[in-house]
Amino acid sequence: MAENTSKTQIGLGMAALGRPEYINIDAGNRDKSEVAFRANALKVLDEAYEKGVRYFDTAPSYGKGEEFLKAWHNSRKHTDVVLGTKWGYTYVANWELGYDGPHEVKEHSLEKLTEQWQVSKELLPSLEYYQIHSATFESGVLQNKPVLEKLLDIKRTTGLKIGMSTSGPNQKEVIENALQIRIDGEVVFDSFQVTFNMLEQAVLPVLRDIKLQGKKLIVKEAMANGRVFKNEKYPQYQSLYATLQTLAKRYEVGVDAIALRYVMDAIQPDYVLSGAADINQLEQNLKANSFTLNEEELAELTKAKVNSKVYWEERSQLSWG
């Protein structure tokens, strides 16, 4: 078994820990009360820290994700953790199970930034990444000078890395645009949190630029919101499922660890996020640190990539559960 020499660290994303329903294929049956969620979140955060995880990523739209992370951080007082959060989406489902309608509402306005920053800044001084949540051309945020100036002001006064997360079929174009943005000659963006996995690889051409310019790279959705797990609904992925099963057996890990390891070895980001919802999932995910994939195995998995538009259309059909 090859030793793990990757510079990539596995971080913990709070999306599934902070709210009772999340876009995924299988949420399983569990107690969805806020009390149970808080207890579980603190338990998973403790376990992650114990197992060497140091980057924790949240957002106001992850239900109580930011609040749970803050409570954990304030009580544990670890001095070596790195925190990241985002702004631009508001959680509106209000812990209502089976909520009918969008669970989060996007707004990339100066007012929203100012309002959410007031809460998020309480994560300082361990907060290192402050990101626009799902930057797109449609939201106009990359052309919104007052917003960009406010982000630069936050960077100047706190030393934070200003970043963005990206989703959708034109991630590459959004990042290319963002890399060019200067306000009075000053670079705005220092980090990019992108969707990249075996199926969705549209950002590949721009990753080199991100790294060459010394930006930080974080990868989310390494498991394609659960689509890397065997599922009869996706006959088109059957050969991928067979390959994943073979590799999981070879390395004595689950398919989740193969999916994370794929990202670590294929593009070596600074962080790849585990979206673990409980301790068991976290432990399985962290097995990705115990092996590396060879060139041949990576090439085999890369063959699974699909058209970006198809990928995102499929994702939009996943239900909240």
GROMACS .gro file of C-alpha atoms in nm:
model
  321
    1MET     CA    1   0.000   0.000   0.000
    2ALA     CA    2   0.153   0.331  -0.109
    3GLU     CA    3   0.214   0.581   0.165
    4ASN     CA    4   0.007   0.899   0.159
    5THR     CA    5   0.241   1.176   0.042
    6SER     CA    6  -0.030   1.418  -0.070
    7LYS     CA    7  -0.019   1.775   0.054
    8THR     CA    8  -0.398   1.776   0.053
    9GLN     CA    9  -0.566   1.780   0.390
   10ILE     CA   10  -0.918   1.655   0.447
   11GLY     CA   11  -1.135   1.930   0.594
   12LEU     CA   12  -1.484   1.901   0.739
   13GLY     CA   13  -1.777   2.077   0.571
   14MET     CA   14  -2.075   2.153   0.795
   15ALA     CA   15  -2.359   2.137   0.538
   16ALA     CA   16  -2.497   1.803   0.659
   17LEU     CA   17  -2.423   1.875   1.027
   18GLY     CA   18  -2.604   2.205   1.062
   19ARG     CA   19  -2.948   2.147   0.910
   20PRO     CA   20  -3.191   1.857   0.916
   21GLU     CA   21  -3.234   1.823   0.539
   22TYR     CA   22  -2.971   1.847   0.270
   23ILE     CA   23  -2.942   1.770  -0.102
   24ASN     CA   24  -2.825   1.413  -0.113
   25ILE     CA   25  -2.930   1.075  -0.234
   26ASP     CA   26  -2.962   0.906   0.101
   27ALA     CA   27  -2.996   1.093   0.428
   28GLY     CA   28  -3.091   0.785   0.630
   29ASN     CA   29  -3.323   0.783   0.928
   30ARG     CA   30  -3.209   0.982   1.227
   31ASP     CA   31  -3.336   1.213   1.497
   32LYS     CA   32  -3.376   1.547   1.323
   33SER     CA   33  -3.445   1.763   1.627
   34GLU     CA   34  -3.219   2.066   1.677
   35VAL     CA   35  -3.098   1.931   2.013
   36ALA     CA   36  -2.991   1.601   1.855
   37PHE     CA   37  -2.824   1.782   1.566
   38ARG     CA   38  -2.624   2.009   1.795
   39ALA     CA   39  -2.504   1.715   2.007
   40ASN     CA   40  -2.410   1.520   1.695
   41ALA     CA   41  -2.230   1.818   1.537
   42LEU     CA   42  -2.017   1.873   1.848
   43LYS     CA   43  -1.938   1.502   1.864
   44VAL     CA   44  -1.831   1.490   1.498
   45LEU     CA   45  -1.623   1.808   1.537
   46ASP     CA   46  -1.446   1.658   1.840
   47GLU     CA   47  -1.378   1.333   1.656
   48ALA     CA   48  -1.253   1.516   1.346
   49TYR     CA   49  -1.011   1.722   1.555
   50GLU     CA   50  -0.898   1.411   1.740
   51LYS     CA   51  -0.827   1.242   1.405
   52GLY     CA   52  -0.615   1.531   1.277
   53VAL     CA   53  -0.869   1.742   1.082
   54ARG     CA   54  -0.785   2.111   1.118
   55TYR     CA   55  -0.995   2.289   0.854
   56PHE     CA   56  -1.366   2.341   0.923
   57ASP     CA   57  -1.593   2.497   0.661
   58THR     CA   58  -1.941   2.638   0.723
   59ALA     CA   59  -2.196   2.897   0.604
   60PRO     CA   60  -2.502   3.083   0.740
   61SER     CA   61  -2.721   2.882   0.501
   62TYR     CA   62  -2.614   2.554   0.665
   63GLY     CA   63  -2.893   2.593   0.919
   64LYS     CA   64  -2.720   2.622   1.255
   65GLY     CA   65  -2.382   2.520   1.108
   66GLU     CA   66  -2.207   2.847   1.188
   67GLU     CA   67  -2.362   2.859   1.536
   68PHE     CA   68  -2.261   2.499   1.616
   69LEU     CA   69  -1.904   2.560   1.493
   70LYS     CA   70  -1.878   2.876   1.702
   71ALA     CA   71  -2.010   2.698   2.015
   72TRP     CA   72  -1.761   2.416   1.964
   73HIS     CA   73  -1.472   2.650   1.895
   74ASN     CA   74  -1.546   2.875   2.194
   75SER     CA   75  -1.568   2.582   2.434
   76ARG     CA   76  -1.273   2.377   2.306
   77LYS     CA   77  -1.038   2.671   2.247
   78HIS     CA   78  -0.808   2.483   2.006
   79THR     CA   79  -0.541   2.721   1.881
   80ASP     CA   80  -0.444   2.529   1.567
   81VAL     CA   81  -0.774   2.514   1.377
   82VAL     CA   82  -0.850   2.699   1.055
   83LEU     CA   83  -1.210   2.807   0.996
   84GLY     CA   84  -1.384   2.913   0.678
   85THR     CA   85  -1.733   3.053   0.624
   86LYS     CA   86  -1.931   3.215   0.346
   87TRP     CA   87  -2.189   3.484   0.286
   88GLY     CA   88  -2.469   3.531   0.034
   89TYR     CA   89  -2.727   3.263   0.117
   90THR     CA   90  -2.985   3.269   0.396
   91TYR     CA   91  -3.134   2.953   0.543
   92VAL     CA   92  -3.513   2.993   0.536
   93ALA     CA   93  -3.650   2.642   0.603
   94ASN     CA   94  -3.634   2.723   0.975
   95TRP     CA   95  -3.584   2.357   1.075
   96GLU     CA   96  -3.921   2.265   0.923
   97LEU     CA   97  -3.900   1.904   0.802
   98GLY     CA   98  -4.030   1.852   0.450
   99TYR     CA   99  -4.021   2.230   0.397
  100ASP     CA  100  -4.192   2.307   0.068
  101GLY     CA  101  -3.981   2.552  -0.130
  102PRO     CA  102  -3.616   2.655  -0.151
  103HIS     CA  103  -3.435   2.587   0.178
  104GLU     CA  104  -3.194   2.871   0.115
  105VAL     CA  105  -3.225   3.202  -0.063
  106LYS     CA  106  -2.937   3.364  -0.249
  107GLU     CA  107  -2.866   3.736  -0.222
  108HIS     CA  108  -2.527   3.881  -0.311
  109SER     CA  109  -2.601   4.239  -0.200
  110LEU     CA  110  -2.391   4.475   0.010
  111GLU     CA  111  -2.668   4.466   0.273
  112LYS     CA  112  -2.653   4.085   0.297
  113LEU     CA  113  -2.272   4.088   0.316
  114THR     CA  114  -2.279   4.351   0.593
  115GLU     CA  115  -2.549   4.164   0.787
  116GLN     CA  116  -2.383   3.820   0.766
  117TRP     CA  117  -2.032   3.953   0.833
  118GLN     CA  118  -2.153   4.092   1.169
  119VAL     CA  119  -2.223   3.731   1.279
  120SER     CA  120  -1.940   3.553   1.096
  121LYS     CA  121  -1.667   3.778   1.232
  122GLU     CA  122  -1.728   3.625   1.574
  123LEU     CA  123  -1.530   3.325   1.441
  124LEU     CA  124  -1.215   3.543   1.437
  125PRO     CA  125  -0.923   3.505   1.500
  126SER     CA  126  -0.936   3.142   1.381
  127LEU     CA  127  -1.141   3.241   1.076
  128GLU     CA  128  -0.909   3.242   0.774
  129TYR     CA  129  -1.136   3.205   0.472
  130TYR     CA  130  -1.431   3.434   0.397
  131GLN     CA  131  -1.603   3.327   0.076
  132ILE     CA  132  -1.881   3.443  -0.154
  133HIS     CA  133  -2.126   3.152  -0.143
  134SER     CA  134  -2.172   3.019  -0.496
  135ALA     CA  135  -2.053   3.315  -0.703
  136THR     CA  136  -2.215   3.330  -1.047
  137PHE     CA  137  -2.238   3.582  -1.330
  138GLU     CA  138  -2.616   3.587  -1.283
  139SER     CA  139  -2.596   3.726  -0.928
  140GLY     CA  140  -2.384   4.018  -1.051
  141VAL     CA  141  -2.151   3.991  -0.751
  142LEU     CA  142  -1.830   4.003  -0.956
  143GLN     CA  143  -1.932   4.340  -1.103
  144ASN     CA  144  -2.063   4.482  -0.775
  145LYS     CA  145  -1.796   4.735  -0.681
  146PRO     CA  146  -1.937   4.826  -0.335
  147VAL     CA  147  -1.939   4.454  -0.242
  148LEU     CA  148  -1.586   4.399  -0.372
  149GLU     CA  149  -1.464   4.710  -0.187
  150LYS     CA  150  -1.626   4.588   0.135
  151LEU     CA  151  -1.455   4.247   0.093
  152LEU     CA  152  -1.119   4.421   0.041
  153ASP     CA  153  -1.184   4.631   0.349
  154ILE     CA  154  -1.252   4.313   0.550
  155LYS     CA  155  -0.928   4.164   0.413
  156ARG     CA  156  -0.725   4.473   0.508
  157THR     CA  157  -0.861   4.495   0.860
  158THR     CA  158  -0.855   4.123   0.947
  159GLY     CA  159  -0.592   3.961   0.721
  160LEU     CA  160  -0.855   3.711   0.600
  161LYS     CA  161  -0.828   3.529   0.269
  162ILE     CA  162  -1.121   3.645   0.056
  163GLY     CA  163  -1.256   3.367  -0.158
  164MET     CA  164  -1.557   3.225  -0.336
  165SER     CA  165  -1.725   2.892  -0.383
  166THR     CA  166  -1.848   2.795  -0.729
  167SER     CA  167  -2.121   2.568  -0.863
  168GLY     CA  168  -2.286   2.516  -1.198
  169PRO     CA  169  -2.172   2.448  -1.554
  170ASN     CA  170  -1.969   2.770  -1.592
  171GLN     CA  171  -1.746   2.743  -1.284
  172LYS     CA  172  -1.436   2.774  -1.506
  173GLU     CA  173  -1.549   3.102  -1.663
  174VAL     CA  174  -1.648   3.249  -1.326
  175ILE     CA  175  -1.304   3.166  -1.182
  176GLU     CA  176  -1.121   3.302  -1.488
  177ASN     CA  177  -1.312   3.626  -1.446
  178ALA     CA  178  -1.247   3.643  -1.071
  179LEU     CA  179  -0.872   3.588  -1.117
  180GLN     CA  180  -0.860   3.912  -1.319
  181ILE     CA  181  -1.046   4.130  -1.068
  182ARG     CA  182  -0.853   4.419  -0.915
  183ILE     CA  183  -0.987   4.716  -0.724
  184ASP     CA  184  -0.745   5.011  -0.748
  185GLY     CA  185  -0.476   4.762  -0.844
  186GLU     CA  186  -0.543   4.534  -0.545
  187VAL     CA  187  -0.621   4.166  -0.597
  188VAL     CA  188  -0.955   4.067  -0.441
  189PHE     CA  189  -0.962   3.686  -0.439
  190ASP     CA  190  -0.717   3.460  -0.255
  191SER     CA  191  -0.905   3.128  -0.250
  192PHE     CA  192  -1.143   2.920  -0.459
  193GLN     CA  193  -1.373   2.644  -0.336
  194VAL     CA  194  -1.475   2.443  -0.640
  195THR     CA  195  -1.688   2.143  -0.726
  196PHE     CA  196  -1.462   1.873  -0.870
  197ASN     CA  197  -1.501   1.495  -0.874
  198MET     CA  198  -1.487   1.198  -1.111
  199LEU     CA  199  -1.801   1.311  -1.291
  200GLU     CA  200  -1.757   1.691  -1.295
  201GLN     CA  201  -1.420   1.814  -1.421
  202ALA     CA  202  -1.498   2.142  -1.595
  203VAL     CA  203  -1.267   2.343  -1.365
  204LEU     CA  204  -0.960   2.141  -1.463
  205PRO     CA  205  -0.820   2.393  -1.718
  206VAL     CA  206  -0.821   2.678  -1.465
  207LEU     CA  207  -0.673   2.493  -1.165
  208ARG     CA  208  -0.319   2.551  -1.290
  209ASP     CA  209  -0.379   2.928  -1.292
  210ILE     CA  210  -0.516   2.915  -0.938
  211LYS     CA  211  -0.204   2.737  -0.818
  212LEU     CA  212   0.044   2.944  -1.026
  213GLN     CA  213  -0.100   3.259  -0.873
  214GLY     CA  214  -0.053   3.118  -0.524
  215LYS     CA  215  -0.425   3.099  -0.448
  216LYS     CA  216  -0.568   2.841  -0.210
  217LEU     CA  217  -0.778   2.561  -0.359
  218ILE     CA  218  -1.056   2.384  -0.168
  219VAL     CA  219  -1.266   2.107  -0.324
  220LYS     CA  220  -1.627   2.033  -0.228
  221GLU     CA  221  -1.870   1.763  -0.340
  222ALA     CA  222  -1.599   1.501  -0.403
  223MET     CA  223  -1.874   1.238  -0.388
  224ALA     CA  224  -2.102   1.417  -0.636
  225ASN     CA  225  -2.377   1.448  -0.370
  226GLY     CA  226  -2.385   1.072  -0.329
  227ARG     CA  227  -2.389   0.982  -0.698
  228VAL     CA  228  -2.061   0.788  -0.671
  229PHE     CA  229  -2.243   0.527  -0.463
  230LYS     CA  230  -2.408   0.239  -0.647
  231ASN     CA  231  -2.755   0.343  -0.752
  232GLU     CA  232  -2.993   0.177  -0.997
  233LYS     CA  233  -3.131   0.518  -1.099
  234TYR     CA  234  -2.807   0.584  -1.284
  235PRO     CA  235  -2.753   0.302  -1.535
  236GLN     CA  236  -2.499   0.524  -1.714
  237TYR     CA  237  -2.263   0.498  -1.415
  238GLN     CA  238  -2.265   0.119  -1.381
  239SER     CA  239  -1.910   0.073  -1.515
  240LEU     CA  240  -1.786   0.346  -1.278
  241TYR     CA  241  -1.957   0.165  -0.990
  242ALA     CA  242  -1.779  -0.158  -1.086
  243THR     CA  243  -1.440   0.020  -1.095
  244LEU     CA  244  -1.506   0.185  -0.758
  245GLN     CA  245  -1.603  -0.149  -0.603
  246THR     CA  246  -1.280  -0.307  -0.732
  247LEU     CA  247  -1.067  -0.025  -0.591
  248ALA     CA  248  -1.254  -0.019  -0.259
  249LYS     CA  249  -1.183  -0.390  -0.222
  250ARG     CA  250  -0.819  -0.349  -0.324
  251TYR     CA  251  -0.750  -0.079  -0.065
  252GLU     CA  252  -0.990  -0.215   0.199
  253VAL     CA  253  -1.184   0.111   0.223
  254GLY     CA  254  -1.528   0.235   0.120
  255VAL     CA  255  -1.618   0.400  -0.208
  256ASP     CA  256  -1.627   0.735  -0.022
  257ALA     CA  257  -1.254   0.709   0.057
  258ILE     CA  258  -1.179   0.627  -0.309
  259ALA     CA  259  -1.375   0.937  -0.419
  260LEU     CA  260  -1.184   1.164  -0.177
  261ARG     CA  261  -0.850   1.006  -0.264
  262TYR     CA  262  -0.923   1.056  -0.633
  263VAL     CA  263  -0.948   1.433  -0.578
  264MET     CA  264  -0.636   1.435  -0.358
  265ASP     CA  265  -0.422   1.254  -0.615
  266ALA     CA  266  -0.573   1.397  -0.934
  267ILE     CA  267  -0.540   1.768  -0.854
  268GLN     CA  268  -0.376   1.800  -0.508
  269PRO     CA  269  -0.587   2.085  -0.369
  270ASP     CA  270  -0.504   2.240  -0.031
  271TYR     CA  271  -0.819   2.087   0.116
  272VAL     CA  272  -1.086   1.842   0.008
  273LEU     CA  273  -1.401   1.852   0.220
  274SER     CA  274  -1.563   1.558   0.391
  275GLY     CA  275  -1.937   1.618   0.419
  276ALA     CA  276  -1.973   1.356   0.693
  277ALA     CA  277  -2.305   1.361   0.877
  278ASP     CA  278  -2.190   1.140   1.167
  279ILE     CA  279  -1.883   0.984   1.326
  280ASN     CA  280  -1.905   0.663   1.125
  281GLN     CA  281  -1.906   0.850   0.792
  282LEU     CA  282  -1.618   1.069   0.911
  283GLU     CA  283  -1.406   0.767   1.006
  284GLN     CA  284  -1.476   0.605   0.668
  285ASN     CA  285  -1.389   0.927   0.484
  286LEU     CA  286  -1.061   0.969   0.672
  287LYS     CA  287  -0.944   0.630   0.545
  288ALA     CA  288  -0.859   0.825   0.228
  289ASN     CA  289  -0.540   0.922   0.416
  290SER     CA  290  -0.423   0.559   0.428
  291PHE     CA  291  -0.334   0.495   0.062
  292THR     CA  292  -0.269   0.659  -0.275
  293LEU     CA  293  -0.403   0.579  -0.622
  294ASN     CA  294  -0.161   0.511  -0.906
  295GLU     CA  295  -0.164   0.675  -1.251
  296GLU     CA  296  -0.352   0.387  -1.409
  297GLU     CA  297  -0.624   0.390  -1.143
  298LEU     CA  298  -0.660   0.767  -1.172
  299ALA     CA  299  -0.692   0.744  -1.551
  300GLU     CA  300  -0.957   0.474  -1.517
  301LEU     CA  301  -1.166   0.691  -1.283
  302THR     CA  302  -1.120   1.004  -1.494
  303LYS     CA  303  -1.294   0.825  -1.781
  304ALA     CA  304  -1.620   0.863  -1.586
  305LYS     CA  305  -1.638   1.241  -1.641
  306VAL     CA  306  -1.959   1.369  -1.795
  307ASN     CA  307  -2.076   1.683  -1.971
  308SER     CA  308  -2.098   1.963  -1.716
  309LYS     CA  309  -2.451   2.069  -1.812
  310VAL     CA  310  -2.571   1.708  -1.772
  311TYR     CA  311  -2.401   1.686  -1.432
  312TRP     CA  312  -2.569   1.999  -1.297
  313GLU     CA  313  -2.909   1.911  -1.444
  314GLU     CA  314  -2.886   1.577  -1.265
  315ARG     CA  315  -2.785   1.749  -0.942
  316SER     CA  316  -3.081   1.987  -0.964
  317GLN     CA  317  -3.313   1.686  -0.962
  318LEU     CA  318  -3.180   1.553  -0.631
  319SER     CA  319  -3.426   1.602  -0.346
  320TRP     CA  320  -3.370   1.748  -0.001
  321GLY     CA  321  -3.390   1.471   0.255
   0.00000   0.00000   0.00000
